XYZ file of C-alpha atoms in Angstrom:
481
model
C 54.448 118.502 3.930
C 51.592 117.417 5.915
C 48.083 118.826 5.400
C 47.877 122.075 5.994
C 44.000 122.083 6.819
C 44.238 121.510 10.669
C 41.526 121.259 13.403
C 41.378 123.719 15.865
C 43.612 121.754 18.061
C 46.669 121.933 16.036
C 46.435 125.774 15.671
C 48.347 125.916 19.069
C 51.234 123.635 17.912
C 51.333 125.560 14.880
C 51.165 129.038 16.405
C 54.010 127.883 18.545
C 56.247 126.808 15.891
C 55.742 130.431 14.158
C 56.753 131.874 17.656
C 59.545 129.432 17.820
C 60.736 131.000 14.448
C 59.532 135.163 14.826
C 62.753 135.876 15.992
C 64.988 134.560 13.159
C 62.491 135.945 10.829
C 62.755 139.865 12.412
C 66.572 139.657 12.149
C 66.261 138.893 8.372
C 68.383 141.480 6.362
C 66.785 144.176 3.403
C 68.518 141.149 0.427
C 66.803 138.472 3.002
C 63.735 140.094 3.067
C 63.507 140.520 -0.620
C 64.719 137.007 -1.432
C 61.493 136.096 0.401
C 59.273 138.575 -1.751
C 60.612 137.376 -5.006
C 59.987 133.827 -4.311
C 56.611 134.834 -3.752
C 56.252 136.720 -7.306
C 57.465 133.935 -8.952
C 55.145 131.284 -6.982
C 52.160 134.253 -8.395
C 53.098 134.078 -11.649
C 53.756 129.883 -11.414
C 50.303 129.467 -10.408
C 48.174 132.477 -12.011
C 46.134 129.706 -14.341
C 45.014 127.861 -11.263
C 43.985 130.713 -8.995
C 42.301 132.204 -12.614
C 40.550 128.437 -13.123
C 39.749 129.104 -9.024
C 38.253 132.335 -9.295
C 35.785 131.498 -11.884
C 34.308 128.762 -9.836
C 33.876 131.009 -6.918
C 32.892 134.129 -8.032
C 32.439 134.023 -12.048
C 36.000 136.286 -12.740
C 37.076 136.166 -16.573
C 40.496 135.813 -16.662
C 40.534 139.112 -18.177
C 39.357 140.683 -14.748
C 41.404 138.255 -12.666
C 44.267 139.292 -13.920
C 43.271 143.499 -13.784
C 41.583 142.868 -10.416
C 43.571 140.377 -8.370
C 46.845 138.765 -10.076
C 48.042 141.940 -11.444
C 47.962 144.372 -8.424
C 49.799 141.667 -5.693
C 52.509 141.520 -8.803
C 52.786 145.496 -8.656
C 52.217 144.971 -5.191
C 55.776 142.659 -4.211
C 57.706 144.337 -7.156
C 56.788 148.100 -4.699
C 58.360 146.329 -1.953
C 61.197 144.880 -2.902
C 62.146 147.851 -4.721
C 61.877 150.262 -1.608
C 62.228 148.115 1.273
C 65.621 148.731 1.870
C 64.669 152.383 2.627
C 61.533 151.318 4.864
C 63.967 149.289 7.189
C 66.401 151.678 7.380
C 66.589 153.485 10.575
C 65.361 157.030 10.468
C 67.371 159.810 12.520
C 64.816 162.050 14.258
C 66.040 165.490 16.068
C 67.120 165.471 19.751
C 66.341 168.832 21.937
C 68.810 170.769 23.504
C 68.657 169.491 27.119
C 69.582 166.088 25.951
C 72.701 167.828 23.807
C 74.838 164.711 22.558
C 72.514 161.777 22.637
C 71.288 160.618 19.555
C 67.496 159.808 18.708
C 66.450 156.825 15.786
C 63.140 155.221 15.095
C 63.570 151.851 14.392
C 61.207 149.104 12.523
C 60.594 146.016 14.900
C 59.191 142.973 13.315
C 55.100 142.782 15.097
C 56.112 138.828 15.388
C 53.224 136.243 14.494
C 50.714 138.022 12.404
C 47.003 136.352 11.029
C 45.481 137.831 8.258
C 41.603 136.992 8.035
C 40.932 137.310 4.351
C 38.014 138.001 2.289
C 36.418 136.244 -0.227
C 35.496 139.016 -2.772
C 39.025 139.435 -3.705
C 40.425 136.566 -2.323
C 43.786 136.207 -4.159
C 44.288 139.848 -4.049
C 43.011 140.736 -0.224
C 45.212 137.388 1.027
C 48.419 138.150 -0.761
C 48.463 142.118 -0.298
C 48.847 142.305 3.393
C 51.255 138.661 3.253
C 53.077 140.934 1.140
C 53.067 143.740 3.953
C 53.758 141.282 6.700
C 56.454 139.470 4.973
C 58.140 142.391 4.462
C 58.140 143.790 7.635
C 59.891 140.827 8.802
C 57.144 138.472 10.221
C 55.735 135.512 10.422
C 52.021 134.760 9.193
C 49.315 132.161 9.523
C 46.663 133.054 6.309
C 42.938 132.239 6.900
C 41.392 132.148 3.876
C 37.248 132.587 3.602
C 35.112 129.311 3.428
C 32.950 130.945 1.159
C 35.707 130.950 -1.845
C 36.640 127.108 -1.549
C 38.145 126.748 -4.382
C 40.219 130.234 -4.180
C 41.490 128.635 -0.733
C 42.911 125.871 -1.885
C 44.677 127.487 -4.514
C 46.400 129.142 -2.082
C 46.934 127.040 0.200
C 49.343 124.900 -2.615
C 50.482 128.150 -3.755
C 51.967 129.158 -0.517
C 52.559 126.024 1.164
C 54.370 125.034 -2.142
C 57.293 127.846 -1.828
C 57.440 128.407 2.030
C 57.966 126.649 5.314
C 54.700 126.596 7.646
C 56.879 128.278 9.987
C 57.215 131.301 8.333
C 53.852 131.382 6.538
C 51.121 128.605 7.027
C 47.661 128.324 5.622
C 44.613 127.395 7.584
C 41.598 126.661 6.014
C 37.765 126.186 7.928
C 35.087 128.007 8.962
C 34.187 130.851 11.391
C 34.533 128.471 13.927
C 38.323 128.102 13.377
C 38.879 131.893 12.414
C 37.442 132.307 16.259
C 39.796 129.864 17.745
C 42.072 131.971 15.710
C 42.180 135.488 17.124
C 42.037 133.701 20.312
C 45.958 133.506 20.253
C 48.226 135.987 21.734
C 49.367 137.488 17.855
C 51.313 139.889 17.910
C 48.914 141.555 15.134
C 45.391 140.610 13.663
C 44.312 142.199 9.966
C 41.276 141.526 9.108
C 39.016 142.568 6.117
C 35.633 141.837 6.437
C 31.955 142.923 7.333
C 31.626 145.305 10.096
C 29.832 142.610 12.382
C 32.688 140.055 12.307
C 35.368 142.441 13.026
C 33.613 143.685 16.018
C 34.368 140.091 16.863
C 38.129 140.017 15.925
C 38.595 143.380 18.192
C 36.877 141.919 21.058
C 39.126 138.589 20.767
C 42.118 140.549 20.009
C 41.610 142.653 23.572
C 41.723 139.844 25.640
C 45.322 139.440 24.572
C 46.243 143.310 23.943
C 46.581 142.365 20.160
C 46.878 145.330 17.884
C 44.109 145.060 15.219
C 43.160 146.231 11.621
C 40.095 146.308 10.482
C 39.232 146.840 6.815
C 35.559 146.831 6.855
C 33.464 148.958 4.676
C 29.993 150.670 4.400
C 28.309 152.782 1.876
C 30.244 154.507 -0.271
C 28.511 157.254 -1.527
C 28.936 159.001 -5.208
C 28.042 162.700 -4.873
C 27.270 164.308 -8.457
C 27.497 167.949 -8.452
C 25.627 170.157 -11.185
C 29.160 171.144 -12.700
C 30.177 166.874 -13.084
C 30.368 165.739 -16.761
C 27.127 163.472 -16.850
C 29.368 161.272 -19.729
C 32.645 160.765 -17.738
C 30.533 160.089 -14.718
C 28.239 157.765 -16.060
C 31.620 155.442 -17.527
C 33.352 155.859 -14.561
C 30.080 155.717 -11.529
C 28.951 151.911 -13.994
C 32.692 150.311 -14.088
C 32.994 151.247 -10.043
C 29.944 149.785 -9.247
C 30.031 146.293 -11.476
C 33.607 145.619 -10.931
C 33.256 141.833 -9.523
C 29.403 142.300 -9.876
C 29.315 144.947 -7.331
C 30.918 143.182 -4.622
C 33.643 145.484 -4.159
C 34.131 147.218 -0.733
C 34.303 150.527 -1.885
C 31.990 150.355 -4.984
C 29.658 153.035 -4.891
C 26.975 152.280 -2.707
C 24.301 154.773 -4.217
C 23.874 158.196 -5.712
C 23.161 161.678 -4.922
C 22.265 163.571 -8.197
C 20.936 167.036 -8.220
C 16.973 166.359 -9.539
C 17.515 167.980 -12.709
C 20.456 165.763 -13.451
C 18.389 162.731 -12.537
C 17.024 161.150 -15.569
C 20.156 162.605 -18.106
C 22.204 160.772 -15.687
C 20.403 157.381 -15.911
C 20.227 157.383 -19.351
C 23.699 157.249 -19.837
C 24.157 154.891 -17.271
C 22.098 152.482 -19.064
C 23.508 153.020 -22.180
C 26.874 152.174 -20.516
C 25.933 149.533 -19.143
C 24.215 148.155 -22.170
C 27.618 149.273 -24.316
C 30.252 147.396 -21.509
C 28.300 144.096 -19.989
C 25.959 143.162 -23.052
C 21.881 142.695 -22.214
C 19.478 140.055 -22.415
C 20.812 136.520 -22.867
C 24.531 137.736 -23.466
C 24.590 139.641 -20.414
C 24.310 136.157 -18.883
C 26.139 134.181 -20.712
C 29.231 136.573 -21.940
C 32.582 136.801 -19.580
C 32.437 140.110 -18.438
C 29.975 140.127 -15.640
C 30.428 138.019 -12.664
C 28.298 136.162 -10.151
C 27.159 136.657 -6.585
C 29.363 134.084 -4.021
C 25.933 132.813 -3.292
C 22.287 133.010 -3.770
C 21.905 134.183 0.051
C 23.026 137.388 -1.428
C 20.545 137.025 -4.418
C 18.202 136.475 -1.857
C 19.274 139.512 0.741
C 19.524 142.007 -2.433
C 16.273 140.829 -3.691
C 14.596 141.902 -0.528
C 15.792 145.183 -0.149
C 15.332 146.029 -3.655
C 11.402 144.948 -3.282
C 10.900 146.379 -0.004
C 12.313 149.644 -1.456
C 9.910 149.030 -4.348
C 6.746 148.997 -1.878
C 7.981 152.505 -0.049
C 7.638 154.170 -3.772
C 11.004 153.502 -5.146
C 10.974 152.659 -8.958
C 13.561 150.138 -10.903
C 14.729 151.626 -14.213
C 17.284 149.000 -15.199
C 17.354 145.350 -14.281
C 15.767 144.106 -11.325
C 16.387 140.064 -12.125
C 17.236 138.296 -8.989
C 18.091 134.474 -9.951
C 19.110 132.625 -6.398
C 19.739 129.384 -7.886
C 22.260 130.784 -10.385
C 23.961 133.285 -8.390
C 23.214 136.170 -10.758
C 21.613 139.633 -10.278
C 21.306 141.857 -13.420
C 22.833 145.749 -12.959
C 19.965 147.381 -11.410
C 19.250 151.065 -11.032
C 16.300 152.389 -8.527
C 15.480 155.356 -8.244
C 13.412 157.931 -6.440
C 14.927 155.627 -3.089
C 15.044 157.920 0.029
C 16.953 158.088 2.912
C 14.796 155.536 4.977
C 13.938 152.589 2.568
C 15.509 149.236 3.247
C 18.566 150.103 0.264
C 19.834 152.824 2.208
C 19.468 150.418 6.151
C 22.759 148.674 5.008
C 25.825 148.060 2.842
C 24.393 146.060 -0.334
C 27.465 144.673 -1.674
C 26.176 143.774 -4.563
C 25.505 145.258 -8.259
C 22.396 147.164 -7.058
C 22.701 150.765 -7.200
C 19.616 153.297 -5.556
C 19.843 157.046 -6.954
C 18.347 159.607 -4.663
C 18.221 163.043 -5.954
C 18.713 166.672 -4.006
C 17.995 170.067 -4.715
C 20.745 171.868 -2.552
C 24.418 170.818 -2.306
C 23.523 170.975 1.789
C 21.481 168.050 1.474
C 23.519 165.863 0.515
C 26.391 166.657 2.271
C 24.046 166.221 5.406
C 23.267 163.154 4.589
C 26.623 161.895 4.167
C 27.555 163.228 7.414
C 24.616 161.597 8.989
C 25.603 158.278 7.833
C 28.581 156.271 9.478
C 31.844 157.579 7.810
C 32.533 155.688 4.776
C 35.401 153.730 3.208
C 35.267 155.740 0.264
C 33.662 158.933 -1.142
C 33.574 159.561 -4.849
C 32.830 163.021 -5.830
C 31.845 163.823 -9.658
C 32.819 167.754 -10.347
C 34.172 170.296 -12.245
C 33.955 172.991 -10.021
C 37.463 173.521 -7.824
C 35.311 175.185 -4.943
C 32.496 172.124 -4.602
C 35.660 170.079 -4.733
C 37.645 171.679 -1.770
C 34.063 172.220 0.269
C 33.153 168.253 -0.133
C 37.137 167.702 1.501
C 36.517 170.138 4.096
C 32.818 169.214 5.208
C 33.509 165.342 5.086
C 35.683 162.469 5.935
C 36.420 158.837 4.466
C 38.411 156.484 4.365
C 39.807 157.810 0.623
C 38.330 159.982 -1.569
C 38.423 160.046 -5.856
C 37.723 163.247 -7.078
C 35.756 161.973 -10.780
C 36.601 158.748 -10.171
C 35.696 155.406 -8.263
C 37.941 152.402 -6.980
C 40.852 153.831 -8.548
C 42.546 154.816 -5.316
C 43.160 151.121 -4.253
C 45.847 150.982 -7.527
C 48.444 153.572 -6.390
C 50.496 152.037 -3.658
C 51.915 155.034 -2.189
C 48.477 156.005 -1.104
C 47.399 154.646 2.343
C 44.536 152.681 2.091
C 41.776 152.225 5.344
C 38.348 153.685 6.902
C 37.857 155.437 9.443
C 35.352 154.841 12.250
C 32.836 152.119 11.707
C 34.296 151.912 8.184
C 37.393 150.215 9.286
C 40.610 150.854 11.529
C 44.428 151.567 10.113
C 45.242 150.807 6.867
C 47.830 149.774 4.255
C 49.097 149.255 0.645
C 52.908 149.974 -0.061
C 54.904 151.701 2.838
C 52.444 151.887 4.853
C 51.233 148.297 4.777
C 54.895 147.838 6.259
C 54.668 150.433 8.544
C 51.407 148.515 10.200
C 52.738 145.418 10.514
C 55.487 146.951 12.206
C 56.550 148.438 15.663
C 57.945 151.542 15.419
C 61.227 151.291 18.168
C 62.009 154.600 20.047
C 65.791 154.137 20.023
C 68.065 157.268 22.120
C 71.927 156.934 22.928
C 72.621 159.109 25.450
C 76.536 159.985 25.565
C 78.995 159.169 28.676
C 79.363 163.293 29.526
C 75.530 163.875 29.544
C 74.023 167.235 30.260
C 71.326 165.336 32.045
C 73.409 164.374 35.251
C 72.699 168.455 35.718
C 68.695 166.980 36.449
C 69.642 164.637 39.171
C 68.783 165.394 42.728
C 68.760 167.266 45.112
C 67.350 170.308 43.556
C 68.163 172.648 46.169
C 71.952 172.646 44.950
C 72.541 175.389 42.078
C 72.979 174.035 39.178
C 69.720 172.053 39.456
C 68.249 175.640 40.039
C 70.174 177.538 36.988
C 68.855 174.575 34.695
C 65.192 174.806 35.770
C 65.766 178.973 35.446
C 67.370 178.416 32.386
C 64.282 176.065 31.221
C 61.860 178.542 31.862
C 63.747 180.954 29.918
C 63.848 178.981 26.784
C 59.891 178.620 26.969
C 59.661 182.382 27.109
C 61.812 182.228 23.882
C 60.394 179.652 22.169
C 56.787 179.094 22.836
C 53.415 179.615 21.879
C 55.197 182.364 19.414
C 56.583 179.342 17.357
């Protein structure tokens, strides 16, 4: 096949020959469909050492965490599908009312057509191959751009893909933001995107100028809300694997910590003792497998800054604070005594920095949530049934794990998305195939239909005994239903 890397002015002869082919793709069959999803498994599992071998260049995975974090989930991911896409393409009867007695009423799945997915580089194998998954299934076809800032990760896909399907159907573009912009300048039928909050501002501005339908799976600050009645020992395990999965550059890690002031310094001591116990300190911490590296030292750099800045308003590191830019490493770090207006708190840090800010009164720190742009997660530590249910009621995110972080992104059947600034739609399992779908109103109306009693003129009777007739079946079934 020829090289799948093209300039910017091949993306038009490629879109076109995905447009060329969108129709014979949407008429693919349930068997078809998962033909094409099992080819992909076993492309996956074919080339799982490579994209492991890829991921530690680019972002310092063990294969141990390659495998929980990225390989393992797209496997779950297809096998999901293919087991239940028959029933997500079948046709779904939906009641008809009475003035259209006879017809018949189905909602139908429609292919979306040519679909780009704009994919990360934190999770590069598993954010690229998720939504395919979606899209593929759904009946589409796709043109992948992979980020620039996982190189390696990119290529491995790219020979992945390009080794077990036609360009046509699925295609692989490599480059920078300069071709992702020439990109979503294409009439798609569908742009998902997961990214900063900045870029996909971008992609939605792009994506109007051809009435493209848009997801955005941004991001934010996740907050994790102790509560006095959380067990300080499960919440500590749980609060340290969320936020050093990948070496904090997880979307919905926990992006810092409202504790109760009491709680405070029992809480960070078993945080560091956690962190000592999984990840190793000193010169181990460093050099064993378990903790990754930043994508690059910009971020060293960015975190660095915040963190110090932080430190000059009066906030205090208890753990860590080593910021190496030429090696792409930043040691677990916990500040505390941060408030609500140092530099931590101005922006998402995506990264394995953690602030703790304390309150005194659960009202305070569910204002503060509020006050912030909705995030993409909320992670709630607690015993008590009643905080649990007022947290639910008084907030919104994207998900929510009740003594728990990240976890949420593992079950499938659980739709996964922001809301607001935090992202837009969402997906994972059904309803990754139900957004990368149109949803097809579909109503046979029968040859003796009660309608022809609507037609005009109205000033015969039966026009007149069906509008009296209406207005009697409002007085029956209204507002009292």
């Amino acid at each position: 096949m020829s090289d799948p890397s093209l300039p910017a002015p091949d993306l038009h002869a490629l879109f076109a020959a995905q447009q060329a082919w969108r129709w014979q793709a949407a008429q693919t069959t349930a068997p078809q469909r998962q033909a094409i999803l099992r080819r992909l498994h076993d492309a996956v599992r074919a080339h799982r050492v490579p994209l492991a071998d890829a991921l530690k260049a680019d972002l310092g995975k063990s294969r141990a965490e390659s495998e929980i974090a990225e390989l393992h989930p797209v496997l779950e991911e297809i096998q999901h599908a293919i087991r239940r896409l028959p029933r997500w393409m079948a046709p779904r009867r939906v009641d008809t009312p009475a003035v259209l007695f006879g017809a018949r009423s189905e909602v139908q799945m429609q292919a979306r057509g040519v679909t780009l997915i704009l994919s990360p580089w934190n999770y590069p194998v598993n954010l690229a191959l998720v939504p395919l998954v979606a899209s593929l299934a759904a009946g589409n076809t796709v043109i992948l751009k992979p980020s620039e800032k996982a190189p390696n990760v990119a290529r491995a896909l790219r020979d992945l893909l390009h080794s077990v399907f036609e360009p046509r159907l699925v295609a692989v573009v490599e480059g920078d933001g300069e071709v992702a912009r020439a990109l979503t300048e294409l009439p798609f039928g569908h742009i998902f995107f997961t990214g900063s909050g900045a870029v996909g501002r971008h992609v939605m501005r792009a994506a109007a100028n051809n009435l493209t339908g848009v997801t955005l799976e941004l991001g934010g600050k996740s907050p994790a809300l102790i509560d006095t009645s959380a067990d300080l020992d499960v919440t500590a395990e749980r609060l340290a694997w969320g936020k050093l999965l990948n070496a904090g550059q997880t979307c919905v890690a926990p992006d810092y910590v409202l504790v109760p002031t009491h709680l405070e310094g029992p809480l960070l001591r078993r945080m560091e003792a956690v962190i000592a116990r999984r990840f190793g300190t000193g010169a181990w911490l460093r050099a064993g497998p378990d903790y990754g590296r930043l994508v690059d030292s910009a971020g060293v750099d960015r975190l660095e800054r915040l963190t110090r800045a932080s430190v000059a308003q009066g906030a205090r590191v208890v753990l860590g604070g080593e910021f190496d830019a030429p090696g792409r490493f930043v040691s677990p770090t916990l500040v505390s005594g941060v408030t609500p207006d140092m530099p931590l708190m101005q922006e998402e840090l995506f990264g394995p920095v953690l602030p703790i800010l304390t309150y005194d009164a659960p009202e305070e720190a569910l204002n503060l949530i509020r006050r912030l742009d909705p995030p993409l997660a909320l992670y709630l530590f607690a015993t008590d049934e009643d905080m649990v249910r007022r947290v639910q009621r008084e907030t919104t995110s994207g998900g929510m794990v009740v003594n728990g972080a990240v976890v949420h992104l593992i079950n499938p059947n659980l739709p996964f998305g922001g809301v607001g600034p935090s992202g837009m739609g969402n997906y994972h399992g059904e309803h990754g195939f139900r957004t990368f779908s149109h949803e097809r109103a579909v109503l046979r109306e029968p040859t003796p239909s009660p309608v022809r009693f609507l037609y005009p003129p109205y000033g015969r009777p039966v026009p007149r005994l069906v509008a009296w007739t209406l207005r009697q079946l409002e007085r029956q079934t209204g507002p009292r239903e």
